Tab-separated table of C-alpha atoms and ligand atoms in Angstrom:
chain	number	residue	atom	x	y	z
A	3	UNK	CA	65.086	-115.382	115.193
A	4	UNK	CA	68.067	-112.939	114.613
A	5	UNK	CA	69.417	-111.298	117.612
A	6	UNK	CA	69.344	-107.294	118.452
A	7	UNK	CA	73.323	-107.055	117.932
A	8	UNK	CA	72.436	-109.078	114.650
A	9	UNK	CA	69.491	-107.118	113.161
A	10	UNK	CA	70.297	-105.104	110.581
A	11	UNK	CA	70.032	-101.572	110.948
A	12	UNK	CA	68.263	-101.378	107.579
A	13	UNK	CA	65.083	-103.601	108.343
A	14	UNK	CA	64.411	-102.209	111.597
A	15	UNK	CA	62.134	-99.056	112.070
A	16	UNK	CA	63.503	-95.857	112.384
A	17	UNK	CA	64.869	-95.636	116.356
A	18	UNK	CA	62.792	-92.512	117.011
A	19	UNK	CA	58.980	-91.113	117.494
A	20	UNK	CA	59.215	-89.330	113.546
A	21	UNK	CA	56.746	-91.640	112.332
A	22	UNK	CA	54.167	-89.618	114.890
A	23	UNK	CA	54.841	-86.284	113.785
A	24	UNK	CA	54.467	-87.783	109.920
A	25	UNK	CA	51.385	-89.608	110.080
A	26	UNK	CA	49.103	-85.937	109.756
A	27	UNK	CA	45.858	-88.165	110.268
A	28	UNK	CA	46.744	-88.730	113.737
A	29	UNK	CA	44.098	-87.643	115.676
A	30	UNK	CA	44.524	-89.493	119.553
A	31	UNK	CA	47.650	-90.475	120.781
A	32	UNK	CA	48.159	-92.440	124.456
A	33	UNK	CA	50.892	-92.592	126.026
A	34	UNK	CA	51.650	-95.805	129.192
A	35	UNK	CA	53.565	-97.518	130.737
A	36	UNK	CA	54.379	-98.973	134.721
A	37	UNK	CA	54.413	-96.325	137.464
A	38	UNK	CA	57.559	-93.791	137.469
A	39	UNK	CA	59.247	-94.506	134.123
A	40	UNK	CA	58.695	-91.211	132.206
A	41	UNK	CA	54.783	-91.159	131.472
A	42	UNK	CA	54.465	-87.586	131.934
A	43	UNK	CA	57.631	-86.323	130.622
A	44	UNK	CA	57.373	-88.228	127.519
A	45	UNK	CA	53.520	-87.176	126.787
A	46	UNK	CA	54.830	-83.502	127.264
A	47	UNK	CA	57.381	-83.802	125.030
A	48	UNK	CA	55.311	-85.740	122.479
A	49	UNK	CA	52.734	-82.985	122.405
A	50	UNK	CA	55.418	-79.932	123.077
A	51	UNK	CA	56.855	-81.791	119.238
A	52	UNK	CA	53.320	-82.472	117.978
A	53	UNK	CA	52.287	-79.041	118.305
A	54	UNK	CA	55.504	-77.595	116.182
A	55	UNK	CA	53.665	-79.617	113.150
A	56	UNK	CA	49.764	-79.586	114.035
A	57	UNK	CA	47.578	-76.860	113.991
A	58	UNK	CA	46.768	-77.264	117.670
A	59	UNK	CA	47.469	-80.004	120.519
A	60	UNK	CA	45.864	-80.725	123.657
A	61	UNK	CA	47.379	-83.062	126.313
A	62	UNK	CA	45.187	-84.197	128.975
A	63	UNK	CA	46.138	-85.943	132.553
A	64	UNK	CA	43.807	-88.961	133.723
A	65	UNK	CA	45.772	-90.220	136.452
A	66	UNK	CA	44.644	-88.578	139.901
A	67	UNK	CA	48.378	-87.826	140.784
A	68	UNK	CA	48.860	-85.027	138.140
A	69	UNK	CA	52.013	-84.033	136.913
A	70	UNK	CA	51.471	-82.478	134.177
A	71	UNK	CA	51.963	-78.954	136.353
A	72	UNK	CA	55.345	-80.163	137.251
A	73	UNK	CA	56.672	-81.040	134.166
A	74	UNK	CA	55.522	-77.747	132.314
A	75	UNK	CA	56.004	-75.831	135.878
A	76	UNK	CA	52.956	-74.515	135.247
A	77	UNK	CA	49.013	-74.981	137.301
A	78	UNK	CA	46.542	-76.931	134.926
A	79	UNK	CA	43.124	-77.158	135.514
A	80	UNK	CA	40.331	-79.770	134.212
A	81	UNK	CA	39.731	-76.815	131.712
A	82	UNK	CA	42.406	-76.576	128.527
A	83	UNK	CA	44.978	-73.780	129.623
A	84	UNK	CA	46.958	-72.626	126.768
A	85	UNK	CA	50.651	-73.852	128.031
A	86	UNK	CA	53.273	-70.705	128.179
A	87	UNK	CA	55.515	-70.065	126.000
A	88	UNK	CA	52.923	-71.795	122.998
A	89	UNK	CA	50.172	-70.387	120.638
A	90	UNK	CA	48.905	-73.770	119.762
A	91	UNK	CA	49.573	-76.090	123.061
A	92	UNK	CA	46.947	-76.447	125.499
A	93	UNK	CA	46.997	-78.935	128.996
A	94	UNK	CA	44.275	-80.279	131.123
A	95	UNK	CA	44.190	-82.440	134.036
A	96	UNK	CA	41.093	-84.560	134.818
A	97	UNK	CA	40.851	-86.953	137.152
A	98	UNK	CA	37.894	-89.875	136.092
A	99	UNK	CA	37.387	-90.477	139.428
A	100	UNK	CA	35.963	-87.234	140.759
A	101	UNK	CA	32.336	-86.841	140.180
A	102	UNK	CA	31.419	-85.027	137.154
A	103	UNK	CA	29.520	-81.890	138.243
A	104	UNK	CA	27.176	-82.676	134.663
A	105	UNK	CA	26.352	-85.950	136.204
A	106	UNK	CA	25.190	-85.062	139.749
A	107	UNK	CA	21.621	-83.865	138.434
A	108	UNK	CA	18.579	-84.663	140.514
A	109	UNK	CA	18.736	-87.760	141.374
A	110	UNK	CA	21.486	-88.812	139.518
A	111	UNK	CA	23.699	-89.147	142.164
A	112	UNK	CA	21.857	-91.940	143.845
A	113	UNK	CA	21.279	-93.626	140.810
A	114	UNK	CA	24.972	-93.183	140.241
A	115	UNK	CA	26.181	-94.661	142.996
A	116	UNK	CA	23.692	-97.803	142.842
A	117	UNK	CA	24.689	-98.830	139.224
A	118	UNK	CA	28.689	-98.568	140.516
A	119	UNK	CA	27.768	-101.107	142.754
A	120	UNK	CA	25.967	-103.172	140.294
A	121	UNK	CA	28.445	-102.373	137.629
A	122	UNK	CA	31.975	-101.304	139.339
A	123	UNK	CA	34.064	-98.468	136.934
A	124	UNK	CA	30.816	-97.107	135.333
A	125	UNK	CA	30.898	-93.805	137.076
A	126	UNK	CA	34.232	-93.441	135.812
A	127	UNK	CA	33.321	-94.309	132.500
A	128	UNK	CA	30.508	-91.461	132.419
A	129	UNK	CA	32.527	-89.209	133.267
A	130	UNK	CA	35.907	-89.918	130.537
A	131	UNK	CA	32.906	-90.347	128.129
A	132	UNK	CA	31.668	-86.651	129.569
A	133	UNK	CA	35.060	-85.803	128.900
A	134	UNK	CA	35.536	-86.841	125.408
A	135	UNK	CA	32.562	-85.159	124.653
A	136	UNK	CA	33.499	-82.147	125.832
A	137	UNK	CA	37.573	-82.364	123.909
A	138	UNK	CA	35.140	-83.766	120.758
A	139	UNK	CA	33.985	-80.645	120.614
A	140	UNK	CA	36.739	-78.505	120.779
A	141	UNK	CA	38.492	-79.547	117.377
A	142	UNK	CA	42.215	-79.982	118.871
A	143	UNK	CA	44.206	-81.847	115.773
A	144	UNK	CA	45.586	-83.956	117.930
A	145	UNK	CA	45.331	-84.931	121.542
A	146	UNK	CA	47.715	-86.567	123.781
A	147	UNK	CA	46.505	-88.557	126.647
A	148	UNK	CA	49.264	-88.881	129.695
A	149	UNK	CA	47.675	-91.811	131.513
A	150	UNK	CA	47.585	-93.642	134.640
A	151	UNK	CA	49.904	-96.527	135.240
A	152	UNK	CA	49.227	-99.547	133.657
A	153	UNK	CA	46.332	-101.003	135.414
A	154	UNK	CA	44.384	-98.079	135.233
A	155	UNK	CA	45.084	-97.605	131.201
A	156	UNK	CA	43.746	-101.257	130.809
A	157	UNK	CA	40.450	-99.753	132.097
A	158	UNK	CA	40.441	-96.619	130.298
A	159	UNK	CA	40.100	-99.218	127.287
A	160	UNK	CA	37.462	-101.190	129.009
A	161	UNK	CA	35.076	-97.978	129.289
A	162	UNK	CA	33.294	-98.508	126.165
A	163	UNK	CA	32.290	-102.542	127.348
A	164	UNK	CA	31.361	-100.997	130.853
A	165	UNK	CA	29.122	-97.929	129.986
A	166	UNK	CA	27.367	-101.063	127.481
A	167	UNK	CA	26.663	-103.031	130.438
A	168	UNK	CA	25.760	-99.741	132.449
A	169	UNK	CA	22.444	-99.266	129.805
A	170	UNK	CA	22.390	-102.867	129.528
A	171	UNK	CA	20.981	-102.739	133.295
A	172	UNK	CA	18.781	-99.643	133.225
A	173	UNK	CA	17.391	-100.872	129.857
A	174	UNK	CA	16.720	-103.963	131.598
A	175	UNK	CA	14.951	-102.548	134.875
A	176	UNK	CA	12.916	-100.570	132.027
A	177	UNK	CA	11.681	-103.543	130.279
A	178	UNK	CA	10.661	-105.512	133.502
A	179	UNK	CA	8.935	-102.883	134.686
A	180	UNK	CA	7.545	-102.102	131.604
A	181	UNK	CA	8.346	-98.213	132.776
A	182	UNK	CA	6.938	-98.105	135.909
A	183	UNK	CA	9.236	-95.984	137.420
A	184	UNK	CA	7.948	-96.830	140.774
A	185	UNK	CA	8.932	-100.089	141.340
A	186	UNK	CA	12.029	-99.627	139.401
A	187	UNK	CA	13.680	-96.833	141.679
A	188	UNK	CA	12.767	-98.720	144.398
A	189	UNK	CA	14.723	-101.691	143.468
A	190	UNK	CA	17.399	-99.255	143.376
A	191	UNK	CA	16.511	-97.697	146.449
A	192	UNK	CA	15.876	-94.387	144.904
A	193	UNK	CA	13.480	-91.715	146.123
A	194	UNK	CA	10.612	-90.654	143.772
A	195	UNK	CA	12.139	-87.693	141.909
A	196	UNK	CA	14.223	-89.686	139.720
A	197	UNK	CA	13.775	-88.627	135.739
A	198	UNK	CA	14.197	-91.916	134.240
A	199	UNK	CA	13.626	-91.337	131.014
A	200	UNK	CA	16.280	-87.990	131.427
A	201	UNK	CA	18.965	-90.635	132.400
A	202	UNK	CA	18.502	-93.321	130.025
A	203	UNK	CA	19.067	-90.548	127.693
A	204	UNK	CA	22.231	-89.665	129.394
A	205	UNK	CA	23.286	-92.845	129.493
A	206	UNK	CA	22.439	-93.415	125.836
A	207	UNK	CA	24.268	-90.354	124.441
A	208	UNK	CA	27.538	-91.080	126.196
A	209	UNK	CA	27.008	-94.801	125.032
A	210	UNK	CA	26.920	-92.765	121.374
A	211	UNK	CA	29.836	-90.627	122.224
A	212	UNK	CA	31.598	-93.451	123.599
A	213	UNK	CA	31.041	-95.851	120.604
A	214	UNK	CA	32.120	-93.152	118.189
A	215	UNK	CA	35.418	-92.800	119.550
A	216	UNK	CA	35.780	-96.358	120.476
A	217	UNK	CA	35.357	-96.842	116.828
A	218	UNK	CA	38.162	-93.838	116.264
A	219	UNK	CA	40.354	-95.820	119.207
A	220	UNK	CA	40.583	-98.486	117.173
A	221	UNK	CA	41.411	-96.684	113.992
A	222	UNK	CA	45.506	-96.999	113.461
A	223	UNK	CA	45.051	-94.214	111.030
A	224	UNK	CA	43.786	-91.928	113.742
A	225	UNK	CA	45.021	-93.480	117.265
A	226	UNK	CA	48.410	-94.993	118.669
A	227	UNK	CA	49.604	-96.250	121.919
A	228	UNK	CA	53.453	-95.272	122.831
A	229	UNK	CA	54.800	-97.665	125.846
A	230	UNK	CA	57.298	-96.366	128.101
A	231	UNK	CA	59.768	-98.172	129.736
A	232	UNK	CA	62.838	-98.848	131.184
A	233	UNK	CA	65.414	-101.335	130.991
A	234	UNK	CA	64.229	-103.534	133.518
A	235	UNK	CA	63.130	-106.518	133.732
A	236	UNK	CA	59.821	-106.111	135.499
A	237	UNK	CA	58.946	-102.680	132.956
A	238	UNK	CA	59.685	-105.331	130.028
A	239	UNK	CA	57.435	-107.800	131.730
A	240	UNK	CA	54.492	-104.866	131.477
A	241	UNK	CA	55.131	-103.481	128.867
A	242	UNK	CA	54.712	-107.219	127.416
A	243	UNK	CA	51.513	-107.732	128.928
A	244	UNK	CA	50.104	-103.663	127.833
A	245	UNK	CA	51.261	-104.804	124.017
A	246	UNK	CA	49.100	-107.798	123.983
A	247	UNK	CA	45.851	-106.195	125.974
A	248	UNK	CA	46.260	-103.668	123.262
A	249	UNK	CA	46.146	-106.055	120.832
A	250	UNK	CA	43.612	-107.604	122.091
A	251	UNK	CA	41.603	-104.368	122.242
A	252	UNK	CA	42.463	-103.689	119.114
A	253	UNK	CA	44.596	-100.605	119.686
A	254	UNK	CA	47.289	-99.930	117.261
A	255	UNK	CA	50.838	-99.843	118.989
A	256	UNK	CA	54.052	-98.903	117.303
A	257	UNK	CA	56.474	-97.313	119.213
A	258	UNK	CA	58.771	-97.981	122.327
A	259	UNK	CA	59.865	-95.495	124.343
A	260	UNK	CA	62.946	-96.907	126.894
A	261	UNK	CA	63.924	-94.142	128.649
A	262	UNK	CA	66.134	-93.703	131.523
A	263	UNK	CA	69.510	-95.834	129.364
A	264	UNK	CA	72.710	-95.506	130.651
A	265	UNK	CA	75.355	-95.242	128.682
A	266	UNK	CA	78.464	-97.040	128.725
A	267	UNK	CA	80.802	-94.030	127.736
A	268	UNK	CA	79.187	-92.398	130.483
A	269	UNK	CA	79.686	-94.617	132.833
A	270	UNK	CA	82.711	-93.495	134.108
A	271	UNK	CA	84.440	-95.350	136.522
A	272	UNK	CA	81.451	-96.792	138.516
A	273	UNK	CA	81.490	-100.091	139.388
A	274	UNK	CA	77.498	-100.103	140.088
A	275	UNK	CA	76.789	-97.878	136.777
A	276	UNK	CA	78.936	-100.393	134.417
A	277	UNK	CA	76.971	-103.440	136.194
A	278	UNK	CA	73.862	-101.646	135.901
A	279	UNK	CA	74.684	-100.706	131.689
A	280	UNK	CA	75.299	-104.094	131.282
A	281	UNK	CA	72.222	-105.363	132.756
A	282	UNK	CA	70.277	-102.537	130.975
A	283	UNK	CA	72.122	-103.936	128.414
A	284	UNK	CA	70.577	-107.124	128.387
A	285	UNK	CA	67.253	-105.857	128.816
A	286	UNK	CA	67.266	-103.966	125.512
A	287	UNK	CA	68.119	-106.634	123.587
A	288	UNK	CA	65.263	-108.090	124.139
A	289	UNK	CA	63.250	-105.384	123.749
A	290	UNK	CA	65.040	-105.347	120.037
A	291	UNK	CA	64.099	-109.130	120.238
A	292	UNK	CA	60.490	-109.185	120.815
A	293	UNK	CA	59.242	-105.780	119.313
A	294	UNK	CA	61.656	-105.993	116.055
A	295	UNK	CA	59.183	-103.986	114.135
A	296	UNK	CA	58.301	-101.202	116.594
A	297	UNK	CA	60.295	-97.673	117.055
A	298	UNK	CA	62.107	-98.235	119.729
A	299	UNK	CA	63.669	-94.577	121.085
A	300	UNK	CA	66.166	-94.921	123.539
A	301	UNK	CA	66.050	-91.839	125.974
A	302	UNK	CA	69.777	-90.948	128.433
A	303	UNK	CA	69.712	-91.517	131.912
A	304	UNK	CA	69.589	-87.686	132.953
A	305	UNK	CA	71.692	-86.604	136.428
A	306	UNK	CA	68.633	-83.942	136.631
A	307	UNK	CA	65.306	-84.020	136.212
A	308	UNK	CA	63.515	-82.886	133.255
A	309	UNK	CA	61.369	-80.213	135.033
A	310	UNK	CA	60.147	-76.857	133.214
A	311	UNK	CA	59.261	-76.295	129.000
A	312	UNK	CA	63.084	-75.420	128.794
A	313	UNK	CA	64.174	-78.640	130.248
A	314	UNK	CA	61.292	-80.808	128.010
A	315	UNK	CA	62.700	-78.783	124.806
A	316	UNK	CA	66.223	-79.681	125.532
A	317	UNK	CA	65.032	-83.342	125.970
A	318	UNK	CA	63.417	-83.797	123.003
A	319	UNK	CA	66.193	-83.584	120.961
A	320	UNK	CA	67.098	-87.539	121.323
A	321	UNK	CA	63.222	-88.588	120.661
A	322	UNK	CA	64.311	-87.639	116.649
A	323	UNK	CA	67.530	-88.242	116.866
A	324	UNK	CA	68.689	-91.366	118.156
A	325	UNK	CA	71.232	-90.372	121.740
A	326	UNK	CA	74.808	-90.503	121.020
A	327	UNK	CA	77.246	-89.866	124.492
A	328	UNK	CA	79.332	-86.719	123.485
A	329	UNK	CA	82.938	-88.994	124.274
A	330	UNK	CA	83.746	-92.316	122.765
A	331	UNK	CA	84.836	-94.877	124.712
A	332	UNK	CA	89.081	-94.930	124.308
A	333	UNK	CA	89.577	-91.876	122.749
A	334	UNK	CA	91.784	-89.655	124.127
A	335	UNK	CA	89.325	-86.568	124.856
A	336	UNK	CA	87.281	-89.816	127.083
A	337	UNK	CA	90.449	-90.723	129.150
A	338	UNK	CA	91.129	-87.263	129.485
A	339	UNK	CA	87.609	-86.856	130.615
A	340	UNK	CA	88.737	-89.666	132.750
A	341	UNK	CA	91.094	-88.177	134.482
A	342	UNK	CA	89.982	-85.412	135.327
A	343	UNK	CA	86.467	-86.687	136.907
A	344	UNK	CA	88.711	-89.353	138.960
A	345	UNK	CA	91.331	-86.262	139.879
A	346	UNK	CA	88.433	-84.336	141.315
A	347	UNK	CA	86.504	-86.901	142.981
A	348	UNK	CA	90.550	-87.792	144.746
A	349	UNK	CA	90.383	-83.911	145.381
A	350	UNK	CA	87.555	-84.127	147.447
A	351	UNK	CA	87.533	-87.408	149.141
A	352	UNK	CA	90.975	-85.847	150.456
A	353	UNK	CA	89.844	-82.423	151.484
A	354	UNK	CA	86.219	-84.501	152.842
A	355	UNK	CA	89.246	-86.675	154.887
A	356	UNK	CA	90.728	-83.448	156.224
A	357	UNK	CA	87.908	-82.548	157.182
A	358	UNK	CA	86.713	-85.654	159.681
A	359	UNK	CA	90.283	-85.904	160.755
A	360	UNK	CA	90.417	-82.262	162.243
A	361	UNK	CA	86.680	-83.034	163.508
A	362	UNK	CA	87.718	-86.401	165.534
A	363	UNK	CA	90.897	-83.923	166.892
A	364	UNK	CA	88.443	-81.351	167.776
A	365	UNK	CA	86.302	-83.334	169.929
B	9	ATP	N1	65.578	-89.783	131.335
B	9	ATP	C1	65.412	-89.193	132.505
B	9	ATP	N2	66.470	-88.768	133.228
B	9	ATP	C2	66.302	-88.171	134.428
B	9	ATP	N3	65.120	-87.943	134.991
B	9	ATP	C3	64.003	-88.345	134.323
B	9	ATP	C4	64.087	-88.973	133.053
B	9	ATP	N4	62.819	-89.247	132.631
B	9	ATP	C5	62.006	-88.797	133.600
B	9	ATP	N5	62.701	-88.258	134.603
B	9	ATP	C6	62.186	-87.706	135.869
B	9	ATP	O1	61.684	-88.795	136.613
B	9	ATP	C7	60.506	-88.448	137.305
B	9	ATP	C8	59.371	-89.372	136.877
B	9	ATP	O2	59.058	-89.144	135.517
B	9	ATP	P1	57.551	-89.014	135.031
B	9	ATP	O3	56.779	-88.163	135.969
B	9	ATP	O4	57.581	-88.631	133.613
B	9	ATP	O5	57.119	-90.523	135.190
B	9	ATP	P2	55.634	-91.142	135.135
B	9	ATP	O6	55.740	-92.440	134.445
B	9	ATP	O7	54.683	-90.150	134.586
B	9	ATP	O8	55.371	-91.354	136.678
B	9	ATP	P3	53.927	-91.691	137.362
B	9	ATP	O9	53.674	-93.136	137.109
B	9	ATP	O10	54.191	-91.378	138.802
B	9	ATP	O11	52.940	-90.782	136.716
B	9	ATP	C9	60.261	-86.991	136.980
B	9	ATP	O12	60.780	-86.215	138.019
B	9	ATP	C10	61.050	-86.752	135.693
B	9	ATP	O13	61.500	-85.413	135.587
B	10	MG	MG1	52.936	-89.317	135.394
């Protein structure tokens, strides 16, 4: 197989997210990745540059530790708030693990509880397929999903399988008991007032909506999965394993995100930063190695964080056009640059020297 340095330029896919905004049909996007690497911020700025070519975006939160608020600087609620500063960008947070207020009917609540025990993740399931219904509904062209970090996407995917097993059961109960409600709630150690046929309903129409979009999930014309990453070793390991449970899930995956690069020109003179661009170094490579025909978008290594619409705007710049340091490396304006960062980190080592020295001749 040809190494990265090797490929050429021209058989590789373009080194940026373009082919997202292109493909119009698009209808779900997800965004994952390991804990920390730029989830959030890249879902933001995937749907702040999806909604500058769609009629209207929404991007939803369904990890419990929102962030959403802090990267747009702005409260969301589990309700679509328009984002400011857009006509066409809305943001929700949910989080699947908070009981659904639709699902805590009479009786449902018991019910609820005693088929999570019998069938673990269902309750969440009900309530992303409440969810979906509800965003179904609301004709968005495109919706971004900022998700949890890797373990809890793999069961996002698994919902469909579990809410199956979840009628499965109750369907079951039914038939044994040939609909004698009686015997069957008390198996469950439910009280009397228990609708059942109200709940297999429930349960069947979220089965419905949950097929449907199951079916749309695995549609490459209408859903993607973006991994993000870093240039680490243990983020390649994950992002590894995420690209083959999509696969095996049947989820179409195209595009790399590694974000958080250093770059050598920007380096400096850091001992720690070169080692660490050369091990990042290494780490991309194989990225190029094993993913050869994915995007992959290399993001900078910011000193700041990429807090507020202004700061997400600014950022997405390099997800269309591939980063380039502003100096090249041995050029004069780059030693120049140099200099002067070395001059004035001398400066004020020396005046930080003074400083002590008069302290210790104080005391
Ligand atoms: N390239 C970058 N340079 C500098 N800071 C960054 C960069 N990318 C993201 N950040 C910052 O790093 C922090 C973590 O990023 P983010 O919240 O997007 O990660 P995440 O994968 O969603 O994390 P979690 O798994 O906790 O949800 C944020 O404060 C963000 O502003
Ligand atoms: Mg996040």
């Amino acid at each position: 197989m040809a190494s990265a340095a090797v490929v050429d330029a021209g058989d590789a896919p373009e080194p940026t997210v373009r082919n997202l905004l292109d493909q119009d049909s698009l209808k779900w996007v997800f965004v994952g990745g390991k804990g920390g690497v730029g989830k959030t911020t890249c879902s933001s700025i995937l749907s702040v540059l999806l909604a500058s070519v769609r009629q209207s975006v929404l991007v939803i939160s369904t990890d419990p530790a929102h962030n959403l608020s802090d990267a747009f600087q702005q409260r969301f609620t589990k309700f679509p708030t328009l984002v400011r500063g857009f006509s066409n960008l809305y943001a929700m947070e949910i989080d699947p693990k908070v009981e659904n207020d639709d699902l805590s009917g009479e009786g449902m609540e018991g019910f609820l509880s005693e088929l999570t025990n019998a069938i673990p993740g269902v309750d969440e399931a009900m309530s992303f397929a409440e969810m979906l219904k509800l965003v179904q509904t609301m004709d968005y062209s495109v919706v971004v999903f900022d998700t949890a970090p890797t373990g809890h996407t793999l069961r996002l995917l698994q919902f469909p399988a579990t809410l199956e097993k979840g009628l499965e059961k109750v369907m079951e109960l039914k038939n044994r008991f040939g609909g004698l409600l009686d015997q069957a709630t008390r198996l469950f150690g439910l009280g009397d007032d228990l609708n059942e046929d109200a709940m297999l309903g429930r349960l069947e129409g979220m089965k419905d909506v949950i097929e449907q979009v199951n079916k749309q999930f695995k549609d490459p014309d209408l859903t993607t999965f973006v991994c993000v990453c870093i240039p680490e070793f243990l983020s390649l390991y994950e992002t590894e394993r995420l690209v083959q449970e999509l696969a095996k899930f049947e989820i179409d995956s195209h595009n790399i995100i590694i974000n958080q690069v250093i770059f050598d020109e920007e380096a400096v003179e850091s001992k720690l930063l070169k080692a660490r661009v050369k091990m990042q170094q290494k780490y991309i490579d194989q990225f190029h190695m094993l993913y050869d025909d994915f995007n992959i978008t290399k993001l900078p290594l910011l000193p700041e964080e990429v807090c507020g619409v202004q700061a997400l705007q600014n950022f997405s710049r390099h997800f269309l056009t591939p980063y380039k340091p502003a100096l090249k490396r041995g050029t004069v304006e780059e030693l120049e640059s140099r200099v002067s960062i070395l001059k004035s980190a001398l400066q004020e080592a020396e005046a930080e020297l003074d400083r002590v020295r008069k302290g210790k001749q104080a005391a």
